[in-house]
Coordinates of C-alpha atoms and ligand atoms in Angstrom, one line a residue:
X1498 CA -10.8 -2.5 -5.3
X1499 CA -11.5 1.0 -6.2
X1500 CA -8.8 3.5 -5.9
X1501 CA -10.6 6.6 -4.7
X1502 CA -11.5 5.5 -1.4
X1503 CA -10.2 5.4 2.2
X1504 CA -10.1 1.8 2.3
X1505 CA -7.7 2.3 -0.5
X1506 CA -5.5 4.8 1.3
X1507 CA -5.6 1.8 4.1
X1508 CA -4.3 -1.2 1.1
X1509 CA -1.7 1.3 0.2
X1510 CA -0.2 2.0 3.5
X1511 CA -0.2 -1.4 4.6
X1512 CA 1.4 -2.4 1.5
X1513 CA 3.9 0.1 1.7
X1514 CA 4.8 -1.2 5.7
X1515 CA 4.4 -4.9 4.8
X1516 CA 7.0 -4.8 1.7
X1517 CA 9.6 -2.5 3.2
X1518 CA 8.6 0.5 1.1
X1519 CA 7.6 3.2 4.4
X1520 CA 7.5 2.3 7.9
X1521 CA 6.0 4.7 10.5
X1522 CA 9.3 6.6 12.4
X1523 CA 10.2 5.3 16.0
X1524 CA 7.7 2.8 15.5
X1525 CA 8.3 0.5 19.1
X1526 CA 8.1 3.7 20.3
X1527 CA 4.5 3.8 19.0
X1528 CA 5.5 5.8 16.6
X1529 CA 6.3 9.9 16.0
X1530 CA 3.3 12.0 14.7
X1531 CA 3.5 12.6 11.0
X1532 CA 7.2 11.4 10.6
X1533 CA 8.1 8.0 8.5
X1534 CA 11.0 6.2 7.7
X1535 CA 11.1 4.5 3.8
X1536 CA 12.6 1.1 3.8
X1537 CA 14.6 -1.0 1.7
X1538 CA 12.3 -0.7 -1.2
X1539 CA 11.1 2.8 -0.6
X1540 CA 14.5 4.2 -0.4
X1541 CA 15.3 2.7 -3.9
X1542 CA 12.3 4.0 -5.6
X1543 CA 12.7 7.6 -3.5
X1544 CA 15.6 7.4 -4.8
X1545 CA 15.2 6.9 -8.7
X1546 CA 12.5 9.6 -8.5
X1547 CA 15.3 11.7 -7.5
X1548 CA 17.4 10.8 -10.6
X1549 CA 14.6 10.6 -12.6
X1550 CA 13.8 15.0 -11.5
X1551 CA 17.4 15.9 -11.1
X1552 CA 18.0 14.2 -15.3
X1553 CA 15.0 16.1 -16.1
X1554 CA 16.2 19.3 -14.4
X1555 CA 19.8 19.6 -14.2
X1556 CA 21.6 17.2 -16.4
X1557 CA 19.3 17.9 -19.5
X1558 CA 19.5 21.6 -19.2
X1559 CA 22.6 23.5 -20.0
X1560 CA 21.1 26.6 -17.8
X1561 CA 20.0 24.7 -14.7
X1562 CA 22.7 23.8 -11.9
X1563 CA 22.1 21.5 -8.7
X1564 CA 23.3 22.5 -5.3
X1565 CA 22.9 21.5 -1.7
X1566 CA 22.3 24.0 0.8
X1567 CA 22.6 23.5 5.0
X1568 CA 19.1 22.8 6.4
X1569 CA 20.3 26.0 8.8
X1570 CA 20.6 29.0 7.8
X1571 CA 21.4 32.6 9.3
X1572 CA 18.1 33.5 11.3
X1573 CA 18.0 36.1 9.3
X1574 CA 17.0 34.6 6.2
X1575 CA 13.6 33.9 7.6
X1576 CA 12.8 37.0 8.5
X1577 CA 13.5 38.4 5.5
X1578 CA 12.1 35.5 3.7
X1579 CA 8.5 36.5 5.8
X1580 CA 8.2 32.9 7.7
X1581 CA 9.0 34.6 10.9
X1582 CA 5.6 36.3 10.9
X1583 CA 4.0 34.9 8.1
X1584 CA 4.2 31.3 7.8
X1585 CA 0.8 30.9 9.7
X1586 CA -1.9 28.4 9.5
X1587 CA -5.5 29.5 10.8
X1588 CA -6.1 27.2 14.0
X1589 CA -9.9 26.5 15.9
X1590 CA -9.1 24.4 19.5
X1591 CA -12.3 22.5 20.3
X1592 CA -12.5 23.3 23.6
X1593 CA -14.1 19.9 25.0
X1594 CA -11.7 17.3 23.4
X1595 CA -8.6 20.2 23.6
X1596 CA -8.1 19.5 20.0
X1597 CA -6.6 21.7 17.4
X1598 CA -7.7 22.0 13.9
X1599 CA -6.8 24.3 10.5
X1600 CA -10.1 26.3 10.1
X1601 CA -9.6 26.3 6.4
X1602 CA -9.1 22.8 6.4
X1603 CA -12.6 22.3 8.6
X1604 CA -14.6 24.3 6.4
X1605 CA -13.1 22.5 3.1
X1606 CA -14.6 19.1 4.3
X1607 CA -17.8 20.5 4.6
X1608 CA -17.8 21.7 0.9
X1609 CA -16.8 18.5 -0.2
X1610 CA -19.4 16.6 2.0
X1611 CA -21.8 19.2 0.4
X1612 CA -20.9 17.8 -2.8
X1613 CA -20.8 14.3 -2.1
X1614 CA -24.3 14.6 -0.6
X1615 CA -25.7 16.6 -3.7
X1616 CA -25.7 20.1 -2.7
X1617 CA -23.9 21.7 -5.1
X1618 CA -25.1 25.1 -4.3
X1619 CA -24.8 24.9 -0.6
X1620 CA -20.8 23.9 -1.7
X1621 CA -20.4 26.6 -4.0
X1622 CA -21.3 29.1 -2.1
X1623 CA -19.3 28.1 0.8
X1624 CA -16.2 27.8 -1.2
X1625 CA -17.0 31.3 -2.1
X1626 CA -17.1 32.3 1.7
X1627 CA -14.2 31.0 2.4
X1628 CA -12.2 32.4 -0.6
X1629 CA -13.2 35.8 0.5
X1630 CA -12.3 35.1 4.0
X1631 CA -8.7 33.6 3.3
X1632 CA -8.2 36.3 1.0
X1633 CA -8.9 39.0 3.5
X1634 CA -7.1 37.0 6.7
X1635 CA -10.5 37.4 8.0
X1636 CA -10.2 35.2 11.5
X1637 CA -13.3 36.0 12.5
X1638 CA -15.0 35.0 9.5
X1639 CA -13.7 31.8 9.4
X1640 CA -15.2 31.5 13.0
X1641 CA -18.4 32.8 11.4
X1642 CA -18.3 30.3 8.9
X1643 CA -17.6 27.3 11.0
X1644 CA -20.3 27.7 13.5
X1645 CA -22.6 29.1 10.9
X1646 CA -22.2 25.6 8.7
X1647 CA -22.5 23.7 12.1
X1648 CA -19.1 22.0 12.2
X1649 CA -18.5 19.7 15.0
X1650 CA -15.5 18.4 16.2
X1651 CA -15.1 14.8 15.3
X1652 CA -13.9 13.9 18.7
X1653 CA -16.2 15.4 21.3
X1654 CA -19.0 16.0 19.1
X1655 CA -19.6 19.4 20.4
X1656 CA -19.5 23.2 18.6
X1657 CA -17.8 24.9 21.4
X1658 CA -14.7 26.5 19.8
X1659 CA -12.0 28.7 20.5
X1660 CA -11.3 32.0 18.5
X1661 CA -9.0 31.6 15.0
X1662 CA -5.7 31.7 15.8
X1663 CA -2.6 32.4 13.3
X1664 CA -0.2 29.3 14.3
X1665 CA 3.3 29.3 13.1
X1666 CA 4.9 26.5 11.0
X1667 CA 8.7 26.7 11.7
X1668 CA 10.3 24.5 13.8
X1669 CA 12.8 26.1 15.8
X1670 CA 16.2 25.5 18.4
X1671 CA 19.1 26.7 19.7
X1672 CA 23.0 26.6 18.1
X1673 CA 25.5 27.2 20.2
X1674 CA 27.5 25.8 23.1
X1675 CA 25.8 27.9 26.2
X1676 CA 21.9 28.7 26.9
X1677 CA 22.9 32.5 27.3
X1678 CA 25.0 32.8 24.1
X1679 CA 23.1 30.5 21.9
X1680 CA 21.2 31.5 18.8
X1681 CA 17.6 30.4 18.1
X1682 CA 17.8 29.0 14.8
X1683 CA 15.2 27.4 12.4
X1684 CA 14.5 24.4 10.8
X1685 CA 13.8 25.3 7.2
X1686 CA 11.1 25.2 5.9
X1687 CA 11.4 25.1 2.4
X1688 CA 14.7 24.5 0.9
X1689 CA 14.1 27.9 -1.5
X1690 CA 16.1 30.4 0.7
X1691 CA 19.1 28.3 0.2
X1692 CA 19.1 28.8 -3.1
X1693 CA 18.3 32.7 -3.0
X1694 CA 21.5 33.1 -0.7
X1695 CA 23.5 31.2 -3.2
X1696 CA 22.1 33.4 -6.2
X1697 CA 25.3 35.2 -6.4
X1698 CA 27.7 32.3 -5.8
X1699 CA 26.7 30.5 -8.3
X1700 CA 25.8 32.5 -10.8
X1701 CA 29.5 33.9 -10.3
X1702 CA 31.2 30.5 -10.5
X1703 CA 29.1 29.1 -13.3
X1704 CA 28.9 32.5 -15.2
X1705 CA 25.4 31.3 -16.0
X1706 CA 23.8 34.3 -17.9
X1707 CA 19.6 34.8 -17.6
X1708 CA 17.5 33.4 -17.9
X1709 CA 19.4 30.1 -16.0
X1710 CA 18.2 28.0 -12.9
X1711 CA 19.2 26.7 -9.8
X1712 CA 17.9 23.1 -8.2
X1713 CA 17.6 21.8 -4.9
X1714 CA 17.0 18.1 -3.6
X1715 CA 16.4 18.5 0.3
X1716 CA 14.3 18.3 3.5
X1717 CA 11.8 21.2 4.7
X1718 CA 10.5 20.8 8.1
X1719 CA 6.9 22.2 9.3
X1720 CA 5.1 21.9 12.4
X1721 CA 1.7 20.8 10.4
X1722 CA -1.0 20.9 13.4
X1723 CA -3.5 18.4 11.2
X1724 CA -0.8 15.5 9.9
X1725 CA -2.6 12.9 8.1
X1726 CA -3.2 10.7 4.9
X1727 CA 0.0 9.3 5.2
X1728 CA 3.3 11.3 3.4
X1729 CA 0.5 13.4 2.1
X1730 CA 1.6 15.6 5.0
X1731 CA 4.5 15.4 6.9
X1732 CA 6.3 17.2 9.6
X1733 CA 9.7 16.2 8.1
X1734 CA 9.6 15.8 4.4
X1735 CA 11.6 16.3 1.6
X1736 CA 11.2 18.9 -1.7
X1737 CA 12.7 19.1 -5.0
X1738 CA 12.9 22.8 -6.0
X1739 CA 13.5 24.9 -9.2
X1740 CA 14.6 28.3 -8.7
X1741 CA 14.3 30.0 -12.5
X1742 CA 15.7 33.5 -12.6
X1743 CA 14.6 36.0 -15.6
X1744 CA 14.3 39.0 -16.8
X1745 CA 11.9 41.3 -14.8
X1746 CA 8.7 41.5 -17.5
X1747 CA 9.0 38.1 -18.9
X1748 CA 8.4 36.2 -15.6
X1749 CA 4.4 35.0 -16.5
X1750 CA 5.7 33.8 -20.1
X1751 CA 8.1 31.6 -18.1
X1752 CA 5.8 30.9 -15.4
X1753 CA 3.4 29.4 -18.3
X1754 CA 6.3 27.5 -19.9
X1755 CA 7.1 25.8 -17.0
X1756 CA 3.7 24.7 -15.6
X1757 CA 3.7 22.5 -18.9
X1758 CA 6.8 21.2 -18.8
X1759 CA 6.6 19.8 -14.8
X1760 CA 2.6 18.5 -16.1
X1761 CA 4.8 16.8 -18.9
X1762 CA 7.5 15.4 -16.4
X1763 CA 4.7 14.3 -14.3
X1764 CA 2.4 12.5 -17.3
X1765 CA 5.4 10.4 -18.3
X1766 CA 5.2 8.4 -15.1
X1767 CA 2.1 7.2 -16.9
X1768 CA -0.6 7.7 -14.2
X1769 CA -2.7 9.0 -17.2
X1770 CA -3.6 12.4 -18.4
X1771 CA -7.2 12.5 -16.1
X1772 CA -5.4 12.2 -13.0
X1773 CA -3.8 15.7 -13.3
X1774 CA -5.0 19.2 -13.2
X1775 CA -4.1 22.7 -12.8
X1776 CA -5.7 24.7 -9.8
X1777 CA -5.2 27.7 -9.5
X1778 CA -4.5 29.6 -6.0
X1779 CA -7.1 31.9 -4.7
X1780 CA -4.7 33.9 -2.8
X1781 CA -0.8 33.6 -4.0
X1782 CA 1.6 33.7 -1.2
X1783 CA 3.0 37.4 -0.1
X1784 CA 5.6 36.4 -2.5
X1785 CA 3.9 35.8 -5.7
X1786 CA 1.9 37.4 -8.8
X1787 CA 0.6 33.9 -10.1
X1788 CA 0.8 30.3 -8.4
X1789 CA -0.8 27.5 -9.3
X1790 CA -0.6 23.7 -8.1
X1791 CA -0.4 20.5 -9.9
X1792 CA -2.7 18.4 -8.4
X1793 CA -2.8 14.5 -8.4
X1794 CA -5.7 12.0 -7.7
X1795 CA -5.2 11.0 -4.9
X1796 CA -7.6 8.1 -3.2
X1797 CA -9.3 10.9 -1.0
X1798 CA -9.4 13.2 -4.1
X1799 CA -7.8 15.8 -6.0
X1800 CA -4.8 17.5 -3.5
X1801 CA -1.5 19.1 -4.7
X1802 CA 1.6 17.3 -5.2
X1803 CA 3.1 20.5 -6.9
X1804 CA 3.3 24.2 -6.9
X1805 CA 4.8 26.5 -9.2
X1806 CA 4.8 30.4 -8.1
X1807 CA 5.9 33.5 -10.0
X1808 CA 7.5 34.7 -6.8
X1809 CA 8.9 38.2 -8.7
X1810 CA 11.9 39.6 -7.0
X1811 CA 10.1 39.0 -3.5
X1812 CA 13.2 37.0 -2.1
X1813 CA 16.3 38.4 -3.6
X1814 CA 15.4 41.9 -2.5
X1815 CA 14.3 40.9 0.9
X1816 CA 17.7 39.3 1.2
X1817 CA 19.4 43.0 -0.3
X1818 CA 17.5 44.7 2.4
X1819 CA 18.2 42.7 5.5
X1820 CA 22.0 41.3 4.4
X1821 CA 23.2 44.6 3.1
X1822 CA 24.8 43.1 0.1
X1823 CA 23.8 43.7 -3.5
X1824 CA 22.3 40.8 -5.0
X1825 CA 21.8 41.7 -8.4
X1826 CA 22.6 40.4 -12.3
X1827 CA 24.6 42.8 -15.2
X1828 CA 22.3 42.2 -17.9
X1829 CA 25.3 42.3 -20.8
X1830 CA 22.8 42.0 -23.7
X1831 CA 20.3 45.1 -22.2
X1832 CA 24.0 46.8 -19.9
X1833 CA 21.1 46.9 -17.4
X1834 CA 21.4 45.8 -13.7
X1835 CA 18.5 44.4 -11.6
X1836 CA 17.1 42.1 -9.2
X1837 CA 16.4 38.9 -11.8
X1838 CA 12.5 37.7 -11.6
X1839 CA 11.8 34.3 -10.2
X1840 CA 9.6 31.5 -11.4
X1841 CA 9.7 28.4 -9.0
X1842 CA 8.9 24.6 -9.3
X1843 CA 8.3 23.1 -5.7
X1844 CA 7.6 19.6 -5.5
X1845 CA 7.1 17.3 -2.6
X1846 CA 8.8 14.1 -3.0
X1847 CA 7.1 12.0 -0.7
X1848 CA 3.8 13.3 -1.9
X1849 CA 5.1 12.3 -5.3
X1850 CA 6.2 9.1 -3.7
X1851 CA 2.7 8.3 -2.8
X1852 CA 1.3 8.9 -6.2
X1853 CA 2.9 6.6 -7.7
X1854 CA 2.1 4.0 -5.3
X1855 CA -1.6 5.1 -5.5
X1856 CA -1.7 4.5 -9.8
X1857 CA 0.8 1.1 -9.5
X1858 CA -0.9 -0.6 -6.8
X1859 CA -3.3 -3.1 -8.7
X1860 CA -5.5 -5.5 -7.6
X1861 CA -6.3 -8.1 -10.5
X1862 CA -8.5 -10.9 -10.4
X1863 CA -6.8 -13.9 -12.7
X1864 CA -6.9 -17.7 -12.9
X1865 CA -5.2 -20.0 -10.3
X1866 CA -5.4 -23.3 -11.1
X1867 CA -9.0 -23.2 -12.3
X1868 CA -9.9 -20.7 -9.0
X1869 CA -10.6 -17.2 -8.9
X1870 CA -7.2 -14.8 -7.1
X1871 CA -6.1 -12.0 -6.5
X1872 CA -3.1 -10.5 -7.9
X1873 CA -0.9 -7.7 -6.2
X1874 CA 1.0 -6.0 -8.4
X1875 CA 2.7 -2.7 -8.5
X1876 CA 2.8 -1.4 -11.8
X1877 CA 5.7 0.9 -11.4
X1878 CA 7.3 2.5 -14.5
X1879 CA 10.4 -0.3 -15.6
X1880 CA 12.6 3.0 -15.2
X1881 CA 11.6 3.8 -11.3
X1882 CA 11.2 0.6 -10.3
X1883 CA 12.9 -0.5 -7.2
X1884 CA 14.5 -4.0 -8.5
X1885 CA 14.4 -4.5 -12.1
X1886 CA 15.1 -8.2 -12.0
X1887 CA 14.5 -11.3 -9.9
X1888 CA 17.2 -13.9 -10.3
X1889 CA 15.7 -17.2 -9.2
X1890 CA 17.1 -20.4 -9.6
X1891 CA 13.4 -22.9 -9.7
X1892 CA 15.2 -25.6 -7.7
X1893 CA 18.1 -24.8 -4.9
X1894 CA 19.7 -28.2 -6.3
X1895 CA 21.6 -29.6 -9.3
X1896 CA 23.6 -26.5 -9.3
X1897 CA 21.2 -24.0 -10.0
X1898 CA 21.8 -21.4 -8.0
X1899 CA 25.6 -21.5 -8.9
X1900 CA 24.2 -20.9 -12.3
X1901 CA 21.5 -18.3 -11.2
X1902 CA 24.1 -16.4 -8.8
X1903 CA 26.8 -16.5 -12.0
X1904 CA 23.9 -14.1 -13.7
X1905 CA 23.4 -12.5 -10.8
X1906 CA 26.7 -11.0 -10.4
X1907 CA 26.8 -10.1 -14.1
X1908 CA 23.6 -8.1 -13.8
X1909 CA 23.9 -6.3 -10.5
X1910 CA 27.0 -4.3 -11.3
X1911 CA 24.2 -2.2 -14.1
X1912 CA 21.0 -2.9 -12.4
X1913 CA 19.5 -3.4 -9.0
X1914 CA 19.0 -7.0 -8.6
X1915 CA 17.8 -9.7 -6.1
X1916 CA 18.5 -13.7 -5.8
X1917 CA 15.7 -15.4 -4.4
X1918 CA 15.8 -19.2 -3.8
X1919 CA 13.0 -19.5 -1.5
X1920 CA 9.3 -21.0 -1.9
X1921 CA 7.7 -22.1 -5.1
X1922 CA 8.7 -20.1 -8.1
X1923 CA 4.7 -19.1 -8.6
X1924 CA 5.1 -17.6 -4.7
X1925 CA 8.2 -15.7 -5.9
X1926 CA 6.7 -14.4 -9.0
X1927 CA 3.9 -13.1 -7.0
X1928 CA 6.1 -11.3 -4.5
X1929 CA 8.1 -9.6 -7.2
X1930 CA 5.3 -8.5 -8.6
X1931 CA 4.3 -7.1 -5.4
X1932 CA 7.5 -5.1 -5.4
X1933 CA 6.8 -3.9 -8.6
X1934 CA 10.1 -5.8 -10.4
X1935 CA 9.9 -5.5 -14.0
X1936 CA 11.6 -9.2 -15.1
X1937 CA 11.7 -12.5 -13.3
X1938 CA 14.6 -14.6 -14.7
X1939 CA 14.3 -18.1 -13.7
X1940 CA 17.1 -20.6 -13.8
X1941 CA 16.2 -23.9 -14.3
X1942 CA 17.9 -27.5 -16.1
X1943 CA 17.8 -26.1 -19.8
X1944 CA 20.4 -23.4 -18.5
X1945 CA 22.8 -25.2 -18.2
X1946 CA 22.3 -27.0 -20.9
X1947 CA 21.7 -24.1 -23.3
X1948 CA 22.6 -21.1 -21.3
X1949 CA 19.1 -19.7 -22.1
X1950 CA 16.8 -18.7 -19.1
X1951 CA 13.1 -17.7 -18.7
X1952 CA 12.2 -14.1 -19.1
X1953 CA 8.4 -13.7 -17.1
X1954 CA 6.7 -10.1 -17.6
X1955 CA 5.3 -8.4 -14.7
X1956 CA 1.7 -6.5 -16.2
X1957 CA 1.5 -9.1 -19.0
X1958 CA 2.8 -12.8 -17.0
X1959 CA 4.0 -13.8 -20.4
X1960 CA 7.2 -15.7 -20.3
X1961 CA 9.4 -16.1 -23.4
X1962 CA 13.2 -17.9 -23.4
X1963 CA 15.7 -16.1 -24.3
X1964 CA 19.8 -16.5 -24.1
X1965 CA 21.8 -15.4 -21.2
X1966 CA 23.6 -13.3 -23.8
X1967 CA 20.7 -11.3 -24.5
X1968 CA 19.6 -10.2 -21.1
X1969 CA 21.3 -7.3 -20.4
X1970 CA 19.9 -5.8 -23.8
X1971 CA 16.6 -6.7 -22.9
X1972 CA 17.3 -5.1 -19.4
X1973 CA 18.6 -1.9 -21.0
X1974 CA 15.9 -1.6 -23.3
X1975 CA 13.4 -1.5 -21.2
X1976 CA 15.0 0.3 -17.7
X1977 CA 16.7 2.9 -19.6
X1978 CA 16.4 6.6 -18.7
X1979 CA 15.4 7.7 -22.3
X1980 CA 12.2 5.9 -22.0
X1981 CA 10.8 8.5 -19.3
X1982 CA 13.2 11.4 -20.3
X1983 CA 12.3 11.5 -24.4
X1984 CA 9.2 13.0 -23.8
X1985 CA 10.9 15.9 -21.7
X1986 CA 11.3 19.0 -23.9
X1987 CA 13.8 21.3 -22.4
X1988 CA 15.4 23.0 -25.9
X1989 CA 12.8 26.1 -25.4
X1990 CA 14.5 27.1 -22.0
Ligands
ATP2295 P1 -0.4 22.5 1.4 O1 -1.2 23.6 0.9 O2 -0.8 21.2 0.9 O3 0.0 22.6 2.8 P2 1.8 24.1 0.5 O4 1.1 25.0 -0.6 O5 2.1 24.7 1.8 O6 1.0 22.7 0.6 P3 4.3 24.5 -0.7 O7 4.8 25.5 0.3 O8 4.0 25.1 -2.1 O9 3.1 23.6 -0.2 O10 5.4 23.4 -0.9 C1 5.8 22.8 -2.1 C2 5.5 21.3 -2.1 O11 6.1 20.7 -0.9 C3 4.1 21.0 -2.1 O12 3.6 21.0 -3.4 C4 4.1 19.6 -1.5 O13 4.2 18.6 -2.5 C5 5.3 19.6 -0.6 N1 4.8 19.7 0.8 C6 4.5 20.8 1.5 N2 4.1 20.6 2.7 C7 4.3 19.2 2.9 C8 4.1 18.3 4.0 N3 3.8 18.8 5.2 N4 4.4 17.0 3.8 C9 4.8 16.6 2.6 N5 5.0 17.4 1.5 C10 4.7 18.7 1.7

């Protein structure tokens, strides 16, 4: 099956529900718009892409820290921050089927159903429109634009929209005990501001000198009006955040160092080098002199899974202004004090999530005894993967699965296991490899004659014997961090 297509999208998600991976949230319910819950398996692999970032970012870097900031924050931090009257999206309500859309959004499906149907000028041009119009907050061109292009609503069929409308993204609610003395607080966001807040705390504790970084695993929350394509977009989701602090002056060398570093991080997944690119943004946020967004292949396109933003000394002096308090840095090598620069990595870990389902998920056509099948198989890095090995005992007599649970408890105090007794051993290869687990181990008479078990291999099927004794090398070998993190150069930082 090809994986650029909506059909695709439709394989992955059921996958995702039918193996435990992502389950839609409050699901007898009939479900929450835009919220999911990952499952057994998903939480594993969400999990190990977590490691696999914080490694990369914190533990490999002697000038990056970790921390973990409260979702809520003073209410002031988002005014200062600019969400309170700038986190907008541009909405159009069809006023027939009383549904809300992003205008920008609208008219960037026409320019790529311009392109699809071969009209590249048409496309071009319209991109160019809408640049222009984003980049001036022009409402009433994007209203222009829409009726002049003939956008209909996909529900009621009919052109009869409201004005563009600025619609905000922050969730908000109330802390405190009483209606009359409670506080409306927000929902972050992004997880950013707690970092910026924390500037001084931890640069104090850690005596971190610049340039030095601060990292973030946490959720954001947004009101998205349009949730769709899955984790693509959520209303709950979760980010993984740099914040790099410099000197003011050398932010754009930095800001080009680290777009090649998080393309690097995101390459060794092994997706391939052509389902990445750079894009750069039209129109940075307030915040920012350069931004620019990694962008994966998704199976409805190109669509960013990471940004990176210059965002100067836009926060920290916001923060100086509204808090009062001096946030700045004593340079000892200039004896200079200022507000440090700031060069951000902001990626969306579910979005990342679903591009690696979107390159493991494989559909390949083999052999069955002298038929044509289909194979599932996710062909997850050995590093990520949820369970790296399959203990399965081929019969459930003669002692087997003593013998298979003996390895069993050896292995699982290092690796993430699973015993499976069940069904033929060809059905139990087939749902491991569904999963995505990198060995099967199989158990069977010569064990416990030899102590040597079978070793099957997920991409390649082969199958070689090996001793019990050599398992947890082969294990290591292949599951360790090293093999994704060697590639990762960080001695330039
Ligand atoms: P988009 O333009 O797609 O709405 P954004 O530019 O608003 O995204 P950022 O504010 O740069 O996104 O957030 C950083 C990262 O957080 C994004 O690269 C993306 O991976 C992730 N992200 C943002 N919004 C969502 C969402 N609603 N659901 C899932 N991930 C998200």
């Amino acid at each position: 099956m090809s994986k650029k297509n909506d059909d695709f999208l439709k394989s992955i998600i059921s996958h995702a529900k039918e193996y435990g991976f992502v389950f839609p949230s409050s699901e007898i319910y009939d479900g929450l718009g835009a919220v999911y819950d990952y499952g057994q398996l998903g939480v594993e692999l969400k999990n190990n892409l977590k490691t696999y970032w914080w490694k990369a970012m914190v533990q490999m870097n002697e000038n990056i820290v970790g921390i973990d900031s409260a979702i809520f924050m003073h209410p002031k931090t988002w005014k200062a921050s600019g969400h309170v009257d700038g986190f907008n999206d541009p909405m159009i309500d069809n006023k027939d089927s009383k549904k809300r859309y992003r205008a920008d959004q609208l008219l960037e499906e026409r320019i790529e159903r311009y392109e699809k149907d071969g009209k590249a000028e048409k496309a071009e041009q319209l991109q160019k429109d809408l640049d222009e119009a984003i980049l001036a907050d022009d409402l009433i061109k994007l209203k222009e634009l829409i009726e002049e292009h003939n956008i209909a609503c996909p529900i009621s069929g009919t052109r009869n929209w409201t004005d563009v409308r600025q619609f905000n993204l922050m969730f908000s609610t109330q802390m405190g005990a009483t209606s009359e003395g409670a506080e409306k607080v927000y929902l972050r966001p992004e997880s950013a501001q707690g970092i910026f807040l924390n500037f001084l705390n931890v640069q104090k504790t850690s005596r971190l000198k610049i340039p030095f970084g601060i990292a973030q695993i946490g959720k954001a929350f947004r009101n998205e009006v349009i949730a769709r394509q899955f984790v693509m977009r959520m209303r709950e989701f979760e980010q993984m955040e740099l914040q790099f602090f410099v000197q003011p002056g050398t932010e754009l060398d930095w800001y080009e160092k680290w777009k090649q570093i998080r393309l690097d991080w995101h390459m060794a997944l092994g997706a391939g080098k052509e389902k990445y690119r750079f894009e750069d943004h039209v129109k940075p946020a307030h915040y920012a002199n350069a931004a620019v967004d990694i962008e994966f292949e998704y199976p409805f396109g190109f669509r960013e899974v990471e940004g990176i933003h210059s965002r100067t000394d836009f926060d920290l002096k916001q923060h100086m202004e509204y808090s009062g308090k001096k946030l700045q840095y004593f340079d000892t090598a200039t004896n200079q004090r200022y507000i440090p620069y700031v060069v951000e990595t902001s990626i969306g870990l579910d979005r990342l999530f679903l591009s690696v389902l979107s390159h493991a998920l494989t559909y390949e056509e083999i052999e069955n005894g002298g038929k044509k099948d289909t194979r599932v198989v996710l062909k997850i890095h050995p590093v990520i993967a949820p369970i790296k090995a399959a203990i399965l005992p081929l019969t459930r007599k003669d002692g087997l699965p003593d013998k298979a649970r003996e390895i069993l408890n050896k292995l699982k105090v290092n690796y993430n296991t699973q015993y499976e007794e069940r069904d033929s051993i060809g059905r139990r290869y087939r749902r491991q490899d569904a999963i995505g687990t990198p060995f099967c181990i199989t158990v069977d008479h010569q064990t416990l004659e030899d102590d040597t078990i079978t070793v099957r291999h997920r991409d390649s099927m082969e199958q070689e014997r090996i001793s019990i004794d050599s398992l947890e090398d082969l294990l290591e070998k292949h599951t360790k961090w090293t093999n994704l993190l060697k590639e990762i150069k960080t001695d330039s930082l």
